[in-house]
Each structure stands twice: as C-alpha cells, then as structure tokens.
Coordinates of C-alpha atoms in Angstrom, one line a residue:
Chain N
X1 CA 0.0 0.0 0.0
X2 CA 1.2 3.4 -0.8
X3 CA 1.6 6.0 1.9
X4 CA -1.5 8.0 2.7
X5 CA -1.1 11.6 1.6
X6 CA -2.9 14.1 3.9
X7 CA -6.1 15.2 2.3
X8 CA -6.5 18.3 4.4
X9 CA -4.1 21.1 3.9
X10 CA -4.0 24.1 6.2
X11 CA -2.9 26.2 3.3
X12 CA -5.8 27.9 1.6
X13 CA -6.4 26.7 -1.9
X14 CA -8.9 27.4 -4.7
X15 CA -11.7 29.7 -4.0
X16 CA -10.5 30.7 -0.5
X17 CA -7.1 31.5 -1.8
X18 CA -8.5 33.7 -4.5
X19 CA -10.7 35.5 -2.0
X20 CA -7.7 36.2 0.2
X21 CA -5.6 37.4 -2.7
X22 CA -8.4 39.8 -3.8
X23 CA -8.7 41.0 -0.2
X24 CA -5.0 41.6 0.0
X25 CA -5.0 43.5 -3.3
X26 CA -7.8 45.7 -2.2
X27 CA -6.2 46.4 1.2
X28 CA -3.0 47.2 -0.7
X29 CA -4.8 49.6 -3.0
X30 CA -6.3 51.4 0.0
X31 CA -3.0 51.8 1.7
X32 CA -1.3 52.9 -1.5
X33 CA -4.0 55.5 -2.2
X34 CA -3.6 57.0 1.3
X35 CA 0.2 57.1 0.8
X36 CA -0.2 58.6 -2.6
X37 CA -2.3 61.5 -1.2
X38 CA 0.2 62.1 1.6
X39 CA 3.0 61.9 -1.0
X40 CA 1.4 64.5 -3.2
X41 CA 1.0 66.8 -0.2
X42 CA 4.7 66.4 0.7
X43 CA 5.7 66.8 -2.9
X44 CA 3.9 70.1 -3.3
X45 CA 5.0 71.5 0.0
X46 CA 8.7 70.5 -0.6
X47 CA 8.8 71.7 -4.2
X48 CA 7.3 75.1 -3.2
X49 CA 9.8 75.4 -0.3
X50 CA 12.8 74.4 -2.4
X51 CA 12.0 76.8 -5.3
X52 CA 11.1 79.6 -2.9
X53 CA 14.3 79.3 -1.0
X54 CA 16.5 81.5 -3.3
X55 CA 14.1 84.4 -3.4
X56 CA 12.8 84.5 0.2
X57 CA 14.5 86.9 2.5
X58 CA 13.7 89.7 4.9
X59 CA 14.1 92.1 2.0
X60 CA 11.5 90.1 0.1
X61 CA 9.0 90.4 2.9
X62 CA 9.6 94.1 3.5
X63 CA 9.8 95.8 0.1
X64 CA 7.0 96.4 -2.4
X65 CA 7.1 94.7 -5.8
X66 CA 9.4 96.4 -8.2
X67 CA 8.0 97.7 -11.5
X68 CA 11.2 97.2 -13.5
X69 CA 14.7 95.9 -12.8
X70 CA 15.8 94.9 -9.3
X71 CA 13.7 92.2 -7.7
X72 CA 11.3 93.6 -5.3
X73 CA 9.3 92.0 -2.6
X74 CA 5.7 91.5 -1.5
X75 CA 5.3 93.8 1.5
X76 CA 2.4 95.8 -0.1
X77 CA 0.7 92.5 -1.1
X78 CA 1.0 91.2 2.5
X79 CA -0.5 94.4 3.8
X80 CA -3.2 94.4 1.1
X81 CA -4.1 90.8 1.8
X82 CA -4.3 91.4 5.5
X83 CA -6.6 94.4 5.0
X84 CA -8.9 92.6 2.5
X85 CA -9.2 89.4 4.6
X86 CA -9.6 91.4 7.8
X87 CA -12.5 93.4 6.3
X88 CA -14.0 90.2 4.9
X89 CA -13.8 88.6 8.4
X90 CA -15.4 91.7 9.9
X91 CA -18.4 91.3 7.6
X92 CA -18.8 87.5 7.6
X93 CA -18.2 86.8 11.3
X94 CA -21.0 88.7 12.9
X95 CA -23.5 87.8 10.2
X96 CA -22.5 84.2 10.2
X97 CA -22.7 83.8 14.0
X98 CA -26.1 85.6 14.2
X99 CA -27.4 83.4 11.4
X100 CA -26.2 80.3 13.3
X101 CA -27.8 81.5 16.5
X102 CA -31.1 82.0 14.7
X103 CA -30.9 78.5 13.1
X104 CA -30.1 76.7 16.4
X105 CA -32.0 78.8 19.0
X106 CA -35.0 80.4 17.4
X107 CA -36.1 79.0 14.1
X108 CA -38.6 76.3 13.4
X109 CA -37.2 73.3 11.6
X110 CA -38.9 74.0 8.3
X111 CA -37.5 77.5 7.9
X112 CA -34.1 76.3 9.2
X113 CA -34.0 73.6 6.5
X114 CA -34.5 76.1 3.8
X115 CA -31.9 78.5 5.1
X116 CA -29.5 75.7 5.7
X117 CA -29.9 74.5 2.1
X118 CA -29.2 78.0 0.8
X119 CA -26.0 78.2 2.9
X120 CA -24.9 74.8 1.7
X121 CA -25.5 75.8 -1.9
X122 CA -23.7 79.2 -1.3
X123 CA -20.8 77.2 0.0
X124 CA -20.6 75.2 -3.2
X125 CA -21.0 78.2 -5.5
X126 CA -18.0 78.5 -7.9
X127 CA -16.0 81.4 -6.4
X128 CA -15.4 83.0 -9.8
X129 CA -19.2 83.5 -10.1
X130 CA -19.2 85.2 -6.7
X131 CA -16.5 87.4 -8.0
X132 CA -18.5 88.2 -11.1
X133 CA -21.5 89.0 -8.9
X134 CA -19.6 91.5 -6.8
X135 CA -18.1 92.9 -10.1
X136 CA -21.6 93.6 -11.3
X137 CA -22.7 95.0 -8.0
X138 CA -19.8 97.2 -6.9
X139 CA -17.3 97.5 -9.7
X140 CA -19.2 98.3 -12.9
X141 CA -19.6 102.0 -13.1
X142 CA -17.1 102.5 -10.2
X143 CA -13.6 101.2 -9.8
X144 CA -12.1 98.0 -8.4
X145 CA -11.5 98.3 -4.7
X146 CA -10.2 96.4 -1.7
X147 CA -13.7 96.8 -0.3
X148 CA -15.2 95.0 -3.2
X149 CA -12.7 92.2 -2.9
X150 CA -13.4 91.9 0.8
X151 CA -17.2 91.8 0.1
X152 CA -16.6 88.9 -2.3
X153 CA -14.5 87.0 0.1
X154 CA -17.1 87.6 2.9
X155 CA -19.7 85.8 0.7
X156 CA -17.2 82.9 0.5
X157 CA -16.6 82.9 4.2
X158 CA -20.2 83.3 5.4
X159 CA -21.4 79.7 5.0
X160 CA -18.2 78.4 6.5
X161 CA -18.5 80.6 9.6
X162 CA -22.2 79.9 9.9
X163 CA -21.8 76.1 9.6
X164 CA -18.9 76.0 12.1
X165 CA -20.8 78.2 14.6
X166 CA -23.9 76.1 14.2
X167 CA -22.0 72.9 14.9
X168 CA -20.7 74.1 18.2
X169 CA -24.0 75.7 19.2
X170 CA -25.6 72.3 18.7
X171 CA -23.0 70.8 21.1
X172 CA -24.1 73.0 24.0
X173 CA -26.2 70.8 26.3
X174 CA -29.9 71.5 26.3
X175 CA -29.8 71.3 30.1
X176 CA -27.7 74.4 30.3
X177 CA -30.3 76.4 28.4
X178 CA -33.1 74.9 30.4
X179 CA -31.3 75.7 33.7
X180 CA -31.0 79.3 32.6
X181 CA -34.6 79.6 31.5
X182 CA -35.8 78.0 34.7
X183 CA -34.1 80.7 36.6
X184 CA -36.4 83.2 34.8
X185 CA -33.7 84.5 32.5
X186 CA -35.1 85.6 29.2
X187 CA -34.5 83.8 26.0
X188 CA -32.0 86.3 24.5
X189 CA -30.1 86.7 27.8
X190 CA -29.8 83.0 27.9
X191 CA -28.4 83.0 24.4
X192 CA -26.0 85.9 25.0
X193 CA -25.0 85.1 28.6
X194 CA -25.0 81.3 28.7
X195 CA -25.0 79.7 25.3
X196 CA -22.6 81.9 23.3
X197 CA -19.8 82.1 25.8
X198 CA -19.5 78.3 25.9
X199 CA -19.1 78.2 22.1
X200 CA -16.4 80.9 21.7
X201 CA -13.7 78.4 21.2
X202 CA -15.6 76.6 18.4
X203 CA -16.6 79.9 16.7
X204 CA -13.0 81.0 16.8
X205 CA -11.9 77.7 15.2
X206 CA -14.5 78.1 12.4
X207 CA -13.3 81.7 11.9
X208 CA -9.7 80.6 11.6
X209 CA -10.6 78.0 9.0
X210 CA -12.6 80.5 7.0
X211 CA -9.8 83.0 7.2
X212 CA -7.3 80.4 5.9
X213 CA -9.7 79.6 3.1
X214 CA -10.3 83.3 2.2
X215 CA -6.6 84.2 2.3
X216 CA -5.9 81.8 -0.5
X217 CA -8.9 82.6 -2.7
X218 CA -8.0 84.2 -6.0
X219 CA -11.1 83.9 -8.1
X220 CA -13.3 86.4 -6.1
X221 CA -10.5 89.0 -6.3
X222 CA -9.8 88.7 -10.0
X223 CA -12.7 91.0 -11.1
X224 CA -12.9 93.0 -7.9
X225 CA -9.3 93.8 -6.8
X226 CA -6.7 92.8 -9.4
X227 CA -5.6 95.9 -11.3
X228 CA -3.5 97.8 -8.7
X229 CA -0.6 100.0 -8.1
X230 CA 2.1 97.8 -6.4
X231 CA 3.1 100.5 -3.9
X232 CA 2.3 100.1 -0.3
X233 CA -1.2 101.6 0.4
X234 CA -4.0 101.2 2.9
X235 CA -6.7 103.0 0.9
X236 CA -9.4 100.4 0.7
X237 CA -11.5 102.4 -1.8
X238 CA -8.9 101.4 -4.4
X239 CA -7.7 98.0 -5.5
X240 CA -4.8 96.9 -3.2
X241 CA -2.1 94.5 -4.2
X242 CA -2.7 91.1 -2.6
X243 CA -0.8 87.8 -2.5
X244 CA -3.1 85.4 -4.4
X245 CA -3.5 87.7 -7.4
X246 CA 0.2 88.5 -7.4
X247 CA 1.0 84.8 -7.6
X248 CA -1.6 84.3 -10.3
X249 CA -0.3 87.1 -12.5
X250 CA 3.3 86.2 -12.0
X251 CA 2.7 82.6 -12.9
X252 CA 1.1 83.6 -16.2
X253 CA 4.3 85.5 -17.2
X254 CA 7.1 83.8 -19.1
X255 CA 9.8 85.6 -17.0
X256 CA 11.9 83.3 -14.8
X257 CA 12.6 86.0 -12.2
X258 CA 8.9 86.5 -11.7
X259 CA 8.4 82.8 -11.3
X260 CA 10.9 82.8 -8.5
X261 CA 8.9 85.7 -6.9
X262 CA 5.7 83.7 -7.4
X263 CA 7.2 80.7 -5.6
X264 CA 8.4 82.8 -2.7
X265 CA 5.0 84.4 -2.4
X266 CA 3.4 81.0 -2.6
X267 CA 5.5 79.8 0.2
X268 CA 4.4 82.7 2.4
X269 CA 0.8 82.1 1.6
X270 CA 1.0 78.4 2.0
X271 CA 2.8 78.7 5.3
X272 CA 0.1 81.0 6.6
X273 CA -2.7 78.8 5.4
X274 CA -1.2 75.5 6.7
X275 CA -0.3 77.0 10.1
X276 CA -3.8 78.5 10.4
X277 CA -5.5 75.2 9.6
X278 CA -3.3 73.2 11.9
X279 CA -4.0 75.7 14.7
X280 CA -7.7 75.5 14.0
X281 CA -7.5 71.7 14.2
X282 CA -5.8 71.9 17.6
X283 CA -8.3 74.5 18.9
X284 CA -11.2 72.3 17.7
X285 CA -9.9 69.3 19.6
X286 CA -9.6 71.4 22.7
X287 CA -13.1 72.9 22.5
X288 CA -14.6 69.5 21.7
X289 CA -13.0 68.2 24.9
X290 CA -14.3 71.1 26.9
X291 CA -17.8 70.5 25.8
X292 CA -17.4 66.8 26.7
X293 CA -17.7 65.3 23.3
Chain U
X1 CA -34.6 92.5 19.1
X2 CA -32.0 89.8 19.2
X3 CA -34.4 87.6 17.5
X4 CA -34.8 90.0 14.6
X5 CA -31.0 90.5 14.4
X6 CA -30.3 86.8 14.2
X7 CA -33.1 86.4 11.6
X8 CA -31.4 89.1 9.5
X9 CA -28.1 87.2 9.8
X10 CA -29.7 84.0 8.7
X11 CA -31.5 85.6 5.8
X12 CA -28.2 87.2 4.6
X13 CA -27.1 83.9 3.2
X14 CA -30.4 83.4 1.4
X15 CA -30.3 87.0 0.2
X16 CA -26.7 86.5 -1.1
X17 CA -27.7 83.5 -3.0
X18 CA -30.8 85.1 -4.6
X19 CA -28.8 88.3 -5.4
X20 CA -26.0 86.3 -7.1
X21 CA -28.5 84.5 -9.3
X22 CA -30.4 87.6 -10.1
X23 CA -27.3 89.8 -10.8
X24 CA -25.4 87.3 -12.9
X25 CA -28.4 86.6 -15.1
X26 CA -29.0 90.3 -15.4
X27 CA -25.4 90.8 -16.5
X28 CA -25.7 88.0 -19.0
X29 CA -28.8 89.5 -20.5
X30 CA -27.4 91.4 -23.4
X31 CA -25.6 88.3 -24.8
X32 CA -28.7 86.2 -24.0
X33 CA -31.0 88.5 -26.0
X34 CA -28.5 88.4 -28.9
X35 CA -27.7 84.7 -29.1
X36 CA -30.5 83.1 -27.1
X37 CA -30.1 79.5 -25.9
X38 CA -28.3 78.6 -29.2
X39 CA -25.2 80.1 -27.5
X40 CA -24.9 76.9 -25.5
X41 CA -24.4 74.7 -28.5
X42 CA -22.6 77.1 -30.8
X43 CA -19.0 76.0 -31.4
X44 CA -17.3 79.2 -32.5
X45 CA -15.8 81.8 -30.2
X46 CA -14.6 84.5 -32.6
X47 CA -14.0 88.0 -31.2
X48 CA -13.0 89.3 -34.6
X49 CA -16.4 88.5 -36.3
X50 CA -18.3 88.7 -33.0
X51 CA -19.7 85.2 -33.1
X52 CA -19.8 83.7 -29.7
X53 CA -20.7 80.3 -28.5
X54 CA -20.1 78.3 -25.4
X55 CA -19.8 74.7 -26.6
X56 CA -16.0 74.5 -26.6
X57 CA -15.9 75.6 -23.0
X58 CA -18.8 73.4 -21.9
X59 CA -16.8 70.5 -23.5
X60 CA -13.6 71.6 -21.7
X61 CA -15.4 71.8 -18.4
X62 CA -17.0 68.4 -18.9
X63 CA -13.9 66.6 -20.0
X64 CA -11.5 68.0 -17.3
X65 CA -14.1 67.3 -14.6
X66 CA -14.6 63.8 -16.0
X67 CA -10.9 63.1 -16.0
X68 CA -10.8 64.3 -12.4
X69 CA -13.8 62.2 -11.3
X70 CA -12.6 59.0 -13.0
X71 CA -9.3 59.2 -11.2
X72 CA -10.4 60.7 -7.9
X73 CA -13.4 58.6 -7.1
X74 CA -11.7 55.2 -6.7
X75 CA -8.7 56.8 -5.0
X76 CA -10.8 58.8 -2.5
X77 CA -13.0 55.8 -1.6
X78 CA -9.9 53.7 -1.1
X79 CA -8.4 56.4 1.1
X80 CA -11.6 56.6 3.1
X81 CA -11.7 52.8 3.5
X82 CA -8.1 52.8 4.6
X83 CA -8.7 55.6 7.2
X84 CA -11.9 54.0 8.5
X85 CA -11.1 50.3 8.4
X86 CA -7.5 49.5 7.8
X87 CA -5.2 52.1 9.3
X88 CA -3.6 51.4 12.7
X89 CA -5.3 53.5 15.4
X90 CA -2.3 55.8 15.9
X91 CA -1.8 56.6 12.2
X92 CA -5.5 57.3 11.6
X93 CA -5.6 60.8 12.9
X94 CA -2.3 61.8 11.4
X95 CA -2.9 60.5 7.9
X96 CA -6.5 61.7 8.0
X97 CA -5.4 65.3 8.8
X98 CA -2.7 65.2 6.2
X99 CA -5.2 64.2 3.5
X100 CA -7.5 67.0 4.7
X101 CA -4.5 69.4 4.6
X102 CA -4.2 68.7 0.9
X103 CA -7.6 70.4 0.5
X104 CA -6.2 73.5 2.4
X105 CA -3.5 74.2 -0.2
X106 CA -4.7 77.4 -2.0
X107 CA -5.7 76.7 -5.6
X108 CA -3.4 79.4 -6.9
X109 CA -0.4 77.6 -5.3
X110 CA -1.5 74.3 -6.7
X111 CA -1.8 75.9 -10.1
X112 CA 1.6 77.4 -9.9
X113 CA 3.0 73.9 -9.0
X114 CA 0.9 72.5 -11.9
X115 CA 2.3 74.8 -14.5
X116 CA 5.9 74.8 -13.5
X117 CA 6.5 71.3 -12.0
X118 CA 3.7 68.9 -12.9
X119 CA 3.1 70.1 -16.5
X120 CA 6.7 69.8 -17.7
X121 CA 7.0 66.4 -15.9
X122 CA 3.8 65.1 -17.7
X123 CA 5.0 66.6 -21.0
X124 CA 8.3 64.8 -20.9
X125 CA 7.4 61.5 -19.3
X126 CA 3.8 60.4 -18.9
X127 CA 2.2 61.9 -21.9
X128 CA 4.7 60.7 -24.6
X129 CA 4.4 57.2 -23.0
X130 CA 0.6 57.3 -23.1
X131 CA 0.7 58.6 -26.6
X132 CA 3.0 55.7 -27.6
X133 CA 1.0 53.0 -26.0
X134 CA -2.6 54.3 -26.5
X135 CA -2.1 56.7 -29.4
X136 CA -4.5 54.7 -31.6
X137 CA -7.3 56.2 -29.4
X138 CA -7.7 59.8 -30.7
X139 CA -7.9 61.3 -27.2
X140 CA -4.3 60.4 -26.5
X141 CA -2.9 62.7 -29.2
X142 CA 0.5 64.4 -29.5
X143 CA 1.5 66.0 -26.2
X144 CA 2.1 69.7 -25.9
X145 CA 5.7 70.6 -25.2
X146 CA 4.7 72.8 -22.2
X147 CA 2.5 70.2 -20.6
X148 CA -0.5 72.5 -20.4
X149 CA -3.8 71.0 -21.4
X150 CA -7.0 69.3 -20.4
X151 CA -5.2 66.3 -18.9
X152 CA -3.0 68.4 -16.6
X153 CA -6.0 70.4 -15.6
X154 CA -7.8 67.1 -14.8
X155 CA -4.9 65.9 -12.6
X156 CA -4.8 69.2 -10.7
X157 CA -8.6 69.0 -10.2
X158 CA -8.1 65.4 -9.0
X159 CA -5.7 66.6 -6.3
X160 CA -8.3 69.2 -5.2
X161 CA -11.3 66.9 -5.0
X162 CA -9.8 63.7 -3.6
X163 CA -9.7 65.1 -0.1
X164 CA -13.3 66.4 -0.4
X165 CA -14.7 63.0 -1.5
X166 CA -12.4 61.1 0.9
X167 CA -13.3 63.0 4.1
X168 CA -17.1 62.8 3.4
X169 CA -16.8 59.1 2.6
X170 CA -14.8 58.4 5.7
X171 CA -17.5 60.0 7.9
X172 CA -20.1 57.8 6.1
X173 CA -18.0 54.6 6.6
X174 CA -17.5 55.3 10.3
X175 CA -21.2 55.7 10.7
X176 CA -22.0 52.2 9.5
X177 CA -23.1 50.3 12.6
X178 CA -20.2 48.1 13.7
X179 CA -22.6 45.2 14.5
X180 CA -23.3 44.9 10.8
X181 CA -19.5 44.9 10.0
X182 CA -18.7 42.4 12.7
X183 CA -21.7 40.2 11.7
X184 CA -20.3 39.9 8.2
X185 CA -16.8 39.2 9.4
X186 CA -18.2 36.5 11.8
X187 CA -19.8 34.8 8.8
X188 CA -16.4 34.3 7.4
X189 CA -16.1 37.1 4.8
X190 CA -12.8 38.7 4.1
X191 CA -12.4 42.3 5.0
X192 CA -12.9 43.4 1.3
X193 CA -16.0 41.2 1.0
X194 CA -17.4 42.9 4.1
X195 CA -16.7 46.3 2.6
X196 CA -18.3 45.3 -0.7
X197 CA -21.3 43.6 0.8
X198 CA -22.0 45.8 3.9
X199 CA -20.3 49.2 3.9
X200 CA -20.5 50.2 0.3
X201 CA -24.2 49.3 -0.2
X202 CA -25.1 51.1 3.1
X203 CA -23.4 54.3 2.1
X204 CA -24.0 54.3 -1.6
X205 CA -26.2 57.4 -1.8
X206 CA -23.9 59.3 0.5
X207 CA -20.9 58.4 -1.7
X208 CA -22.9 59.6 -4.7
X209 CA -23.5 62.9 -2.9
X210 CA -19.8 63.2 -2.0
X211 CA -18.8 62.6 -5.7
X212 CA -21.3 65.2 -6.9
X213 CA -20.0 67.7 -4.4
X214 CA -16.5 66.9 -5.7
X215 CA -17.8 67.4 -9.2
X216 CA -19.3 70.7 -8.3
X217 CA -15.9 71.9 -7.0
X218 CA -14.1 70.6 -10.2
X219 CA -16.6 72.3 -12.5
X220 CA -16.3 75.6 -10.8
X221 CA -12.5 75.8 -10.2
X222 CA -11.2 78.7 -12.1
X223 CA -7.7 79.7 -11.0
X224 CA -5.7 76.5 -11.0
X225 CA -7.4 75.4 -14.2
X226 CA -6.6 78.7 -15.9
X227 CA -3.0 78.3 -15.0
X228 CA -2.5 74.8 -16.4
X229 CA -5.1 74.4 -19.2
X230 CA -3.3 76.5 -21.8
X231 CA -6.2 78.3 -23.2
X232 CA -8.0 77.7 -26.5
X233 CA -11.4 78.2 -28.1
X234 CA -11.6 75.0 -30.2
X235 CA -13.0 71.6 -29.3
X236 CA -10.0 69.4 -29.4
X237 CA -10.2 65.6 -29.2
X238 CA -6.6 65.4 -27.9
X239 CA -6.7 65.7 -24.1
X240 CA -3.0 66.6 -24.0
X241 CA -3.8 69.8 -26.0
X242 CA -4.7 73.2 -24.7
X243 CA -8.3 74.0 -24.0
X244 CA -10.5 76.1 -21.8
X245 CA -13.3 75.5 -19.3
X246 CA -16.2 77.9 -18.6
X247 CA -14.5 79.0 -15.4
X248 CA -11.0 79.3 -16.8
X249 CA -12.2 81.3 -19.9
X250 CA -13.9 83.8 -17.5
X251 CA -10.8 84.0 -15.3
X252 CA -8.4 84.3 -18.1
X253 CA -10.0 87.4 -19.5
X254 CA -10.1 89.4 -16.2
X255 CA -8.0 92.2 -17.7
X256 CA -10.9 93.1 -20.0
X257 CA -12.6 92.0 -23.2
X258 CA -12.1 93.7 -26.6
X259 CA -15.8 94.5 -27.3
X260 CA -18.9 94.9 -25.2
X261 CA -20.5 91.9 -26.9
X262 CA -17.5 89.7 -25.9
X263 CA -17.7 91.0 -22.3
X264 CA -21.4 90.1 -22.1
X265 CA -20.7 86.8 -23.7
X266 CA -18.2 86.1 -21.0
X267 CA -20.9 87.0 -18.5
X268 CA -23.2 84.6 -20.2
X269 CA -20.5 81.9 -19.7
X270 CA -20.6 82.9 -16.0
X271 CA -24.4 82.5 -15.9
X272 CA -24.0 79.0 -17.5
X273 CA -21.4 78.1 -14.9
X274 CA -23.8 79.3 -12.2
X275 CA -26.6 77.1 -13.5
X276 CA -24.3 74.1 -13.7
X277 CA -22.9 74.7 -10.3
X278 CA -26.3 75.2 -8.8
X279 CA -27.6 72.0 -10.3
X280 CA -24.7 69.9 -9.1
X281 CA -24.9 71.3 -5.5
X282 CA -28.6 71.0 -5.4
X283 CA -28.5 67.4 -6.5
X284 CA -25.9 66.6 -3.9
X285 CA -27.7 68.3 -1.1
X286 CA -31.0 66.6 -2.0
X287 CA -29.3 63.2 -2.0
X288 CA -27.7 63.9 1.3
X289 CA -31.0 65.1 2.8
X290 CA -33.4 62.6 1.4
X291 CA -31.8 59.4 0.5
X292 CA -29.2 58.8 3.1
X293 CA -30.5 56.1 5.4
X294 CA -27.6 56.5 7.9
X295 CA -28.5 60.2 8.5
X296 CA -32.1 59.2 9.3
X297 CA -31.2 56.8 12.0
X298 CA -28.8 59.1 13.7

C-alpha cells in the first residue's frame, strides 16, 4: 500500500485562496491610495519650499514689488491681503454667527432647513461666479477696490462661519439652556450670557478655518481687486495688491525671475494657510474636549 | 430685538444666493438676448467676427471634470476605507489630517505647481508614453511641449477633489453600525467582501452625494485650471492639447474684453457656470438630505 497523503491542507487553496488574494490586493490599494495622497502633499510643499528658498529673505517680505529691474518683494501685497481678509472677516463673522444662532436657537425646523440649504449651496458656488456678482454689483460704473474684494471674500466665508458656529451651538447641552430659562432668564439673555460664551472656542476655530480659506482665494478677487498699483497703500477704496492675485499674474508670465517671486509668495501664503488650519485643528480638539464630546 | 438681528443674519445667506443668481443673469442679459439658448451649443468663439458660443468651454469643463472624477473617485473611496477600516489607530488621525490638509492648499499655489512642475513632468514623461501605447485612441494625441492642457487640468482637479470626497466618505463609513460589519466578518467574509457587501451598499447614496460635491468643485474651479489648461477656443479631441473651461475662460479674461459683446458673452458663460454649479450642488444636497439612510437613523 502506498503511503496515505494528507487530504486536508492548512494552506488555503482554490476559492478561499482567491478570495484572500483579492482581499490583499484591495487592502494594498487602500494603503497605496492613502500614501499617494500624503505623498502628493509632501511633494507640493517640498517643491514650493525648495523653489522659494533662493528668493525668500527679509528684504522680500519688507519691500513692495518692483516695476522694473531689481527684484522687489511683497510687502504691499501682505498688507493688502491682510486688510482685505480682515475686512471680509469683519463682515462675515457677525452675520455668520447671528445666522447660526437663529438656526439653532430660534427658528422652526422648516425654515431652518430652507436657510441651511441656501447656505450649503452658497458654500458650493463657484467662487469665480461670486467674483462676477460683486463685479456687477460694486465694480461696474465704479472702480475696483479692496472693499469690493473683501465683500466677495465675505460671501465665500459666510457659509463656513455659519456652519462652524452652528455645529458648536448644537453641542451646547440643552440642560444648560433649560437651567438658565428655569431661573427666569429671558431667551435672549440665555443666548448671549450662557450659550454663546461656551461656544467661543468653536466659533474661533471656524473663523480661523474661514480666514485660511479666504486668504488663498484668488477667483473672487480677479474681477474686484486685481488691477492695482504695487506700492504700499492702505486705501481700501482702491484696488490693493494682494498675494493670491500676485502669484496668479506672475505665474502667467514667461519671466523666470517673476516665477521665482511667485514661488516665494506661494511659500508665504501656504505657510500662513497651513499653520492656520493646523492651529484650527488643535483648537477644535480642545473645544470639543471642553464640551465633553 | 436679538431675534430680529439673528433672523437678519440667517437671511443674509439666502439674500446673497438670490442676489447672485439675479445679478449674474442680469449681467448676461445682453448676450442672451442676442444669441439666445443657441449660445450653449454654438461652437465658435470668434471675437473678430463677433460670433460667440459656449460649446467649446462646456466641452472643456465636462472633460476636465470627467478626468478628475474618474481618477479621484476610486482613490478617494480607497483612502476613506483605509482611514476608517485599515489604518492602525495611531496613524489614523495623522494620515487623516494630512489628507485634509491637501484640501487646504490654495488653488493658486497648486496651479503654480501644476504649471511649473507637474506640467513639464507630464509633457516629458507620462504623456509621450501614453501617446505611444494608446495613441490609436484619438484622445491620447500628440503632447504639448509645455504640458499645459486638459489632462494636466484634470490631474490638478483630481488633487483638489480627492480630499473632499475622501473626508465625506470616511464619515459615512465610520457611521455604518459596527454590528453589521462584525456580523459579516463573523460569517467568514474577508475584509474586502465585508466592505463590498455591507459598507458600500449602506453608504451608496452618501458616496454619490460626495462625488457630486467633488464634481461641483471641479466644474467651478477657475484659478488652478486657468494656470494649467493653456487656453483655446476650439473643441480638441486630444486631451493633451490646450483648451479652456467655462470658469477658466472667464478668469483668463479678467483684464478686460475687446468688445462689449465679448464681455457680455463672458458673463453669459458665468451664468451657464452658475446654473451648472447650482444643479450639481442642489442634487448633492437633495441626495444627502433625502436618500441617506444613515443620516435618518442618527
């Protein structure tokens, strides 16, 4: 008699083997996709940093762009961007927070749903269309101005601020509101004195995220604040130089020296945006913990 | 008093939306009364003879967004699955925030990178190779030396929408009840079979909404696309050639149009973009609100 060969093998074979191979492949694809995304991020950040390195200096940050000849800097664009984004925040923040308070504290669900839908759609609106709108509203018949640019950016920021504020307002425990109302405090004093203070951290986070987004937006500014004198100015009734439009116009030129300036400006912008979003992330984690989520 | 103030704040968003729609349509009116709806399907954009039509830009918008969606959707879903099911606990938060950080890169910076780094790379390496191997399909034509074109625009858009689709999908996957997942695994399915049989069917409509939101972003992106697409007013089969989208055509002519009719035709393009963007967003929001079973149960 021949030796009995074992009929049962512990190694998967046939169908099971195939299923496991497919599983492995899919897991590998998932991991590879995640690594690819992180890789692209690193690649963009590193190549911006490397190409910006030769041009970036104290001089670059503190002199205005040169019209001809010697390489200038971006000081006037930094000031302009600061003013434009600051004004936009000044417009979007109060309106967004008030709107969020209405949606969470006062409105009935039907009305809230409609308003919410409008805010979500506004959030997805192509920003160039927002720019065209403000162009038609404030620029035609007048001149481009930093104010018009800020108004366009405020429209971009509004749904972001409103949504972020709403999310933290919803995290405030109902018992807190009821306790205040039970003490005989009126509805609006409850809102102002009890509800809003607990949400300050979250609203701040939302604002920082919106500011980071607005600082990098170019499309709303193209038709509202793009044709400017590069000198340092704080006159918001005229178009002010700003970083995104500067990068955009430089990148469209064939001149290598301008490309170098564009890279350096891009590094400044990206550093600001990334630091702001990381800070917002840290703040968010903190305020979530505080509200016991 | 406060009630009224907050109501005004809430209505500001509604008012902005209505005003945008009204104003942009109003601006487009001269071109609309001249060309009518035929504008949408007219192929010529000829400032010299004052014939204007949007078809070339509608085509450019559709193709660049399609390229982005085809590449981004599977990648983003894979990333979301990795982040929600596969990644080790410690790595989850870090990789998740890195992927979201990708969405925070300003589009003008991404466009700069696209025109000066990605474009030349594609022109010298990937595109010639694709043209060699797949050149018999007309869309893989002769590459442009500068690397600007529809394909580059599609890739840049891919980078922009992957984080959007991935982060929404991840939230959806995390919301699938773990009893369902564990039940499937206990029946002896592999992890992939569990994903295909439990997670994906449960989140299908949500994923569709995420993809449409990504599409909305891709359709409307003006700056980065303008930087890398090269510019052109013809319908080109070759995806490696220069072209223009609705948004990029508008953005590229920010320094002014030659004639009043050209300017108002550009505004007509903006109105078209507005309609397309509204439709995409509205569809996504309706799906999110109505058909997402997970949202109901929460």
